[in-house]
Coordinates of C-alpha atoms and ligand atoms in Angstrom, one line a residue:
M27 CA 73.7 93.6 143.2
N28 CA 77.3 92.5 143.3
A29 CA 79.2 91.1 146.2
L30 CA 80.7 94.5 147.1
S31 CA 77.3 96.2 147.0
R32 CA 76.0 93.6 149.4
N33 CA 78.7 94.3 151.9
P34 CA 77.2 96.3 154.9
L35 CA 80.5 98.1 155.5
I36 CA 80.5 99.3 151.9
R37 CA 76.9 100.4 152.1
F38 CA 77.6 102.3 155.3
G39 CA 80.8 103.8 153.6
R40 CA 78.7 104.7 150.6
W41 CA 76.4 106.8 152.9
L42 CA 79.4 108.3 154.6
A43 CA 81.3 109.1 151.5
T44 CA 78.4 110.6 149.5
P45 CA 78.7 112.3 146.9
A46 CA 81.7 110.1 146.1
I47 CA 81.3 106.4 146.5
P48 CA 83.6 104.3 148.8
E49 CA 84.7 102.2 145.8
S50 CA 86.4 105.4 144.5
Y51 CA 88.6 105.5 147.6
L52 CA 89.2 101.8 147.8
E53 CA 90.2 101.8 144.1
L54 CA 93.1 104.1 145.1
I55 CA 94.3 101.5 147.5
D56 CA 93.6 98.4 145.3
P57 CA 92.2 98.8 141.8
L58 CA 90.5 95.4 142.1
L59 CA 88.2 96.9 144.8
G60 CA 86.7 99.4 142.3
A61 CA 83.1 98.9 141.1
G62 CA 82.4 96.2 138.5
P63 CA 84.3 93.2 137.3
R64 CA 88.1 93.6 137.1
G65 CA 91.1 91.3 137.1
R66 CA 94.8 91.5 137.8
I67 CA 97.2 89.8 135.5
E68 CA 99.0 87.2 137.6
Q69 CA 101.2 85.7 134.9
V70 CA 102.0 86.2 131.3
I71 CA 103.0 83.0 129.5
R72 CA 104.6 83.1 126.1
E73 CA 103.0 80.4 124.1
S74 CA 104.7 81.2 120.7
S75 CA 106.5 84.1 119.1
N76 CA 103.2 85.8 118.6
A77 CA 100.8 84.5 121.3
V78 CA 100.7 84.9 125.0
S79 CA 98.3 83.6 127.7
L80 CA 97.3 85.9 130.5
V81 CA 96.5 84.3 133.8
I82 CA 94.0 86.6 135.4
S83 CA 92.7 86.8 139.0
P84 CA 89.3 88.5 138.9
N85 CA 87.5 90.2 141.8
D86 CA 84.3 88.9 143.2
A87 CA 82.2 90.9 140.9
W88 CA 83.2 88.6 138.1
Q89 CA 80.8 85.6 138.0
G90 CA 83.0 83.0 136.4
A91 CA 83.1 81.2 133.0
L92 CA 82.5 77.9 131.4
A93 CA 85.3 76.6 129.2
G94 CA 84.7 77.7 125.6
Q95 CA 83.0 81.0 126.5
Y96 CA 84.6 84.3 125.8
V97 CA 85.3 87.3 128.0
R98 CA 85.5 90.9 127.0
L99 CA 88.6 92.6 128.4
G100 CA 89.0 96.3 128.7
V101 CA 92.6 97.3 128.2
D102 CA 93.8 100.9 128.9
I103 CA 96.3 102.0 126.3
E104 CA 97.6 105.6 126.5
G105 CA 94.6 106.8 128.4
V106 CA 92.1 105.1 126.0
R107 CA 90.1 102.1 127.0
H108 CA 89.8 99.4 124.3
W109 CA 87.5 96.4 124.7
R110 CA 88.2 93.1 123.0
C111 CA 86.7 89.6 123.3
Y112 CA 89.0 86.6 124.0
S113 CA 88.1 83.0 124.5
V114 CA 88.8 81.5 127.9
S115 CA 91.6 79.0 127.3
S116 CA 91.7 77.6 130.9
G117 CA 89.0 75.2 132.1
D118 CA 85.8 76.3 133.9
A119 CA 86.3 79.1 136.5
R120 CA 84.0 79.8 139.3
R121 CA 83.3 83.3 140.7
G122 CA 86.5 85.0 141.7
Q123 CA 88.6 82.1 140.5
R124 CA 91.6 82.5 138.2
F125 CA 91.2 82.0 134.5
S126 CA 93.3 82.5 131.4
V127 CA 92.8 83.9 127.9
T128 CA 95.3 83.4 125.0
V129 CA 95.9 86.3 122.7
R130 CA 97.6 86.0 119.3
A131 CA 99.1 89.3 118.0
L132 CA 97.2 90.1 114.8
D133 CA 98.6 92.0 111.9
G134 CA 97.5 95.6 112.6
G135 CA 95.8 94.5 115.8
H136 CA 96.4 97.4 118.1
V137 CA 95.3 95.7 121.3
S138 CA 96.5 92.2 120.6
R139 CA 99.9 93.5 119.8
W140 CA 100.0 95.6 122.9
I141 CA 99.0 92.6 125.0
N142 CA 101.7 90.5 123.4
E143 CA 104.4 93.2 123.9
R144 CA 103.4 95.1 127.0
A145 CA 101.2 93.1 129.3
R146 CA 102.9 92.5 132.6
P147 CA 101.9 90.8 135.9
G148 CA 100.3 93.2 138.2
M149 CA 98.4 95.1 135.5
V150 CA 94.7 95.5 136.1
L151 CA 92.2 94.9 133.3
M152 CA 88.4 95.6 133.1
L153 CA 86.3 92.5 132.6
D154 CA 82.9 91.8 131.4
Q155 CA 80.9 88.7 132.4
A156 CA 81.7 85.6 130.3
A157 CA 79.3 84.9 127.4
G158 CA 78.8 82.5 124.5
E159 CA 77.3 79.1 124.0
F160 CA 80.3 77.3 122.5
T161 CA 80.5 75.0 125.5
L162 CA 80.3 71.4 126.4
P163 CA 77.0 69.9 127.7
Q164 CA 77.0 70.4 131.4
D165 CA 76.6 67.4 133.7
G166 CA 72.8 67.8 134.1
Q167 CA 72.3 68.2 130.4
S168 CA 74.0 65.0 129.2
Q169 CA 72.2 62.0 130.5
G170 CA 74.2 58.9 129.9
G171 CA 77.5 60.9 129.7
L172 CA 78.9 63.1 127.0
P173 CA 78.2 62.5 123.4
K174 CA 81.1 61.5 121.2
L175 CA 83.0 64.7 120.4
L176 CA 84.9 66.0 117.4
F177 CA 86.9 69.3 117.6
I178 CA 88.1 70.9 114.4
T179 CA 90.2 73.9 115.0
A180 CA 92.8 76.1 113.2
G181 CA 95.3 78.7 114.3
S182 CA 94.2 80.6 117.4
G183 CA 90.8 78.9 117.1
I184 CA 92.4 76.3 119.3
T185 CA 91.8 78.5 122.4
P186 CA 88.2 77.6 123.3
A187 CA 88.8 73.9 122.5
M188 CA 91.9 74.0 124.7
G189 CA 89.7 75.3 127.5
M190 CA 87.2 72.5 127.0
M191 CA 90.0 69.9 127.0
R192 CA 91.4 71.3 130.2
S193 CA 88.0 71.3 131.7
L194 CA 87.3 67.6 130.7
A195 CA 90.7 66.7 132.1
S196 CA 90.4 68.5 135.4
A197 CA 86.9 67.2 136.1
N198 CA 88.0 63.8 135.0
R199 CA 85.0 63.5 132.7
E200 CA 85.1 60.6 130.4
A201 CA 85.0 61.6 126.8
D202 CA 85.4 60.0 123.4
L203 CA 87.2 62.9 121.6
V204 CA 88.8 63.3 118.2
H205 CA 90.6 66.6 117.7
L206 CA 91.9 67.8 114.3
H207 CA 94.0 70.9 114.6
Y208 CA 95.2 72.8 111.5
T209 CA 98.3 74.9 112.0
P210 CA 100.7 76.5 109.6
D211 CA 103.8 75.0 111.1
D212 CA 105.4 73.7 114.2
A213 CA 106.4 77.1 115.5
S214 CA 102.8 78.3 115.7
N215 CA 101.3 75.1 116.9
L216 CA 99.8 76.3 120.2
F217 CA 99.7 74.0 123.2
A218 CA 101.2 71.2 121.2
E219 CA 102.9 69.4 124.1
E220 CA 100.1 69.8 126.5
R221 CA 97.6 68.5 124.0
L222 CA 99.7 65.5 123.3
G223 CA 100.0 64.8 127.0
L224 CA 96.2 65.1 127.5
A225 CA 95.6 62.8 124.5
L226 CA 97.9 60.1 125.9
A227 CA 96.5 60.4 129.4
H228 CA 92.8 60.3 128.4
G229 CA 92.9 58.2 125.3
W230 CA 91.9 61.0 122.9
N231 CA 92.7 61.0 119.2
S232 CA 94.6 64.3 118.7
Q233 CA 96.0 65.1 115.2
N234 CA 98.0 68.1 114.0
L235 CA 97.6 68.9 110.3
F236 CA 100.2 71.3 108.9
T237 CA 99.0 73.8 106.2
R238 CA 102.2 75.5 105.3
A239 CA 105.6 74.1 106.2
A240 CA 106.9 70.7 105.5
A241 CA 106.5 69.3 109.0
K242 CA 108.3 66.5 110.7
S243 CA 108.2 63.2 108.8
G244 CA 105.0 61.4 109.2
A245 CA 103.0 64.6 110.0
I246 CA 99.9 65.2 108.0
Q247 CA 99.7 68.1 105.6
G248 CA 96.9 70.0 103.9
H249 CA 93.7 71.8 104.6
F250 CA 90.3 70.6 105.6
S251 CA 88.6 68.3 103.1
A252 CA 85.8 65.8 103.2
K253 CA 88.2 63.0 102.1
R254 CA 90.6 63.7 104.9
L255 CA 87.9 63.9 107.5
E256 CA 86.6 60.5 106.4
A257 CA 90.1 59.1 106.7
L258 CA 90.9 60.6 110.1
C259 CA 87.5 60.3 111.7
P260 CA 85.3 57.8 109.9
D261 CA 82.5 58.1 112.4
W262 CA 82.3 61.9 112.2
R263 CA 78.5 61.7 111.5
E264 CA 78.0 60.2 115.0
R265 CA 79.8 63.0 116.8
T266 CA 78.9 66.4 118.2
A267 CA 81.3 68.6 116.3
Y268 CA 82.8 71.9 117.4
V269 CA 84.6 74.1 114.9
C270 CA 86.6 77.3 115.5
G271 CA 89.1 78.9 113.2
P272 CA 89.5 81.3 110.2
E273 CA 86.6 82.0 107.9
A274 CA 87.7 79.5 105.2
L275 CA 87.7 76.6 107.6
M276 CA 84.4 77.6 109.1
D277 CA 82.8 77.8 105.7
S278 CA 84.1 74.5 104.5
V279 CA 83.1 72.6 107.6
S280 CA 79.7 74.2 107.8
A281 CA 79.0 73.5 104.2
H282 CA 80.0 69.8 104.7
W283 CA 77.8 69.4 107.7
Q284 CA 74.8 71.1 106.0
Q285 CA 75.3 68.9 102.9
A286 CA 75.1 65.9 105.2
E287 CA 72.0 67.4 106.8
L288 CA 73.8 67.3 110.2
G289 CA 73.8 71.1 110.8
D290 CA 72.3 70.7 114.2
Q291 CA 75.2 68.5 115.3
L292 CA 77.7 71.3 114.6
R293 CA 78.6 74.0 117.1
Q294 CA 80.5 77.0 115.7
E295 CA 82.5 79.7 117.4
N296 CA 82.3 82.6 115.0
F297 CA 84.8 85.3 115.2
R298 CA 82.7 87.2 112.8
P299 CA 79.1 88.3 112.8
A300 CA 76.3 86.5 110.9
L301 CA 75.2 89.5 108.8
K302 CA 72.1 89.5 106.7
R303 CA 73.5 91.2 103.6
D304 CA 71.0 92.2 101.1
A305 CA 72.7 93.7 98.0
N306 CA 69.4 95.4 97.1
A307 CA 69.0 97.2 100.4
R308 CA 68.8 101.0 100.0
G309 CA 72.0 102.8 101.1
G310 CA 72.7 106.5 100.8
E311 CA 75.2 109.2 101.6
V312 CA 77.0 108.9 104.9
R313 CA 78.2 112.2 106.4
F314 CA 80.8 112.1 109.2
W315 CA 79.9 115.3 111.1
N316 CA 83.1 115.9 113.2
S317 CA 85.5 115.1 110.5
E318 CA 83.6 116.9 107.7
R319 CA 83.8 114.0 105.3
A320 CA 81.2 112.1 103.3
A321 CA 81.0 108.9 101.4
E322 CA 78.4 107.0 99.3
A323 CA 77.5 103.6 100.9
S324 CA 75.5 100.6 99.9
G325 CA 72.7 99.4 102.2
D326 CA 74.6 96.3 103.1
K327 CA 78.0 97.7 104.0
P328 CA 78.9 98.2 107.7
L329 CA 79.3 101.9 108.5
L330 CA 82.7 101.0 110.2
E331 CA 84.0 99.9 106.8
V332 CA 82.5 102.9 105.1
A333 CA 84.3 105.2 107.6
E334 CA 87.6 103.4 107.3
Q335 CA 87.5 103.6 103.5
A336 CA 86.8 107.3 103.9
G337 CA 90.1 107.6 105.8
L338 CA 88.8 107.7 109.3
L339 CA 89.9 105.5 112.2
P340 CA 86.9 104.9 114.4
K341 CA 87.3 103.2 117.7
H342 CA 86.2 99.6 117.6
G343 CA 86.7 96.2 119.3
C344 CA 85.2 92.9 118.2
R345 CA 83.8 94.1 114.8
M346 CA 81.0 91.6 115.4
G347 CA 78.4 93.6 117.4
I348 CA 79.3 92.3 120.8
C349 CA 81.7 94.6 122.6
Q350 CA 79.9 98.0 122.0
G351 CA 83.4 99.4 121.4
C352 CA 82.3 101.1 118.1
L353 CA 79.2 103.0 119.4
V354 CA 78.7 106.3 117.6
T355 CA 75.9 108.8 118.0
L356 CA 73.4 109.1 115.2
K357 CA 72.8 112.7 114.2
E358 CA 70.4 112.2 111.4
G359 CA 68.8 109.5 109.2
Q360 CA 68.3 105.8 109.8
V361 CA 70.5 102.7 109.8
R362 CA 69.9 99.0 109.2
D363 CA 71.0 96.5 111.8
L364 CA 72.7 93.9 109.6
T365 CA 72.3 91.2 112.3
T366 CA 68.5 91.5 112.3
G367 CA 67.6 93.4 109.2
E368 CA 65.7 96.0 111.4
V369 CA 65.8 99.6 110.2
F370 CA 65.9 102.1 113.1
G371 CA 67.2 105.4 114.2
E372 CA 66.3 108.6 116.0
T373 CA 68.7 111.6 116.6
G374 CA 70.8 110.7 119.6
D375 CA 70.6 106.9 119.2
M376 CA 73.9 105.1 119.8
V377 CA 74.7 102.9 116.8
R378 CA 77.1 99.9 116.6
I379 CA 78.7 100.9 113.3
C380 CA 80.4 97.5 112.9
V381 CA 77.0 95.8 112.2
C382 CA 74.9 98.7 111.0
A383 CA 74.6 100.1 107.5
A384 CA 73.1 103.2 106.0
A385 CA 69.3 103.0 105.3
G386 CA 69.2 106.2 103.2
N387 CA 71.2 109.3 103.9
V388 CA 72.7 109.3 107.4
T389 CA 74.9 111.6 109.5
L390 CA 77.1 110.3 112.3
E391 CA 79.0 112.1 115.0
L392 CA 82.3 110.9 113.9
Ligands
FES13 S1 83.3 96.7 117.4 FE1 82.4 95.5 119.0 S2 80.3 96.0 118.8 FE2 81.2 97.1 117.1

């Protein structure tokens, strides 16, 4: 039961207003009073030419977030609600407390571009409760203080790490932190000044590594490598490491930690699903009922990709099985959940097509 539901006035109003609910009327006065978690954009901060931070005031139904978690935002664009996940870039936020997310405009990213170009203070967004385990050990979990930390980030993968650094700073938690941030060039180096200030104030070792442009003299250039890690952070084996960034970085870092048999010391924020792809899994013909199209699909290919290659534009959000933004009704056949390997399906089931593949012939209401 959320805070609004517990309110005796609302409960009385609900009885009085039946069959409508009082939240429906309140919503007309203030959209934040509607049912469920919502937030009003208080401020839009331009961080770079293609990234903005949204400072959001949530209603009391939103239960708060730990730095490093992500929040699903529901954005209404031309009458259609789109859900997307974004990392919290502010520090921890308690119930009803302001927080921020930072959104980089992606090539072809309908929602991220809209947010960058059109989001304005006063707009109301739908929210989901924060989720994710890419967080710092909380006070009660870390006897003897925090472990030594290493953040490895690239591009917009900086956002959850930025949240954690802001959280450490605002709580005045002592931390031995090394941060290696890979960025194409100066112009896209998010939060550069603030990170430098935090590093100076708290004695952190914060390094920017430029992957594309010839940066200022003295700046380090190049991509992640074992040799560079050894040079910049010789005690990396003793640190709890957090990595967030594009696939290539995640793969290199993960392989390096696995090779050193230190996989349990590495926390990863994946902006992609961990799919169990089995090239031998049986696929079949996928029929798209509403659009009267069909395509052959292997048993390890997400149905969203099959549909896109068939020329359809299904609604979707995270593409990683979290947001439910791609749910499609199954008319016939069975599908394989690529996150678990489970084969399931009865007529009428809702299927997350971004993480499910055909398991034999299948028909979708699409
Ligand atoms: S797109 Fe988010 S669950 Fe499929």
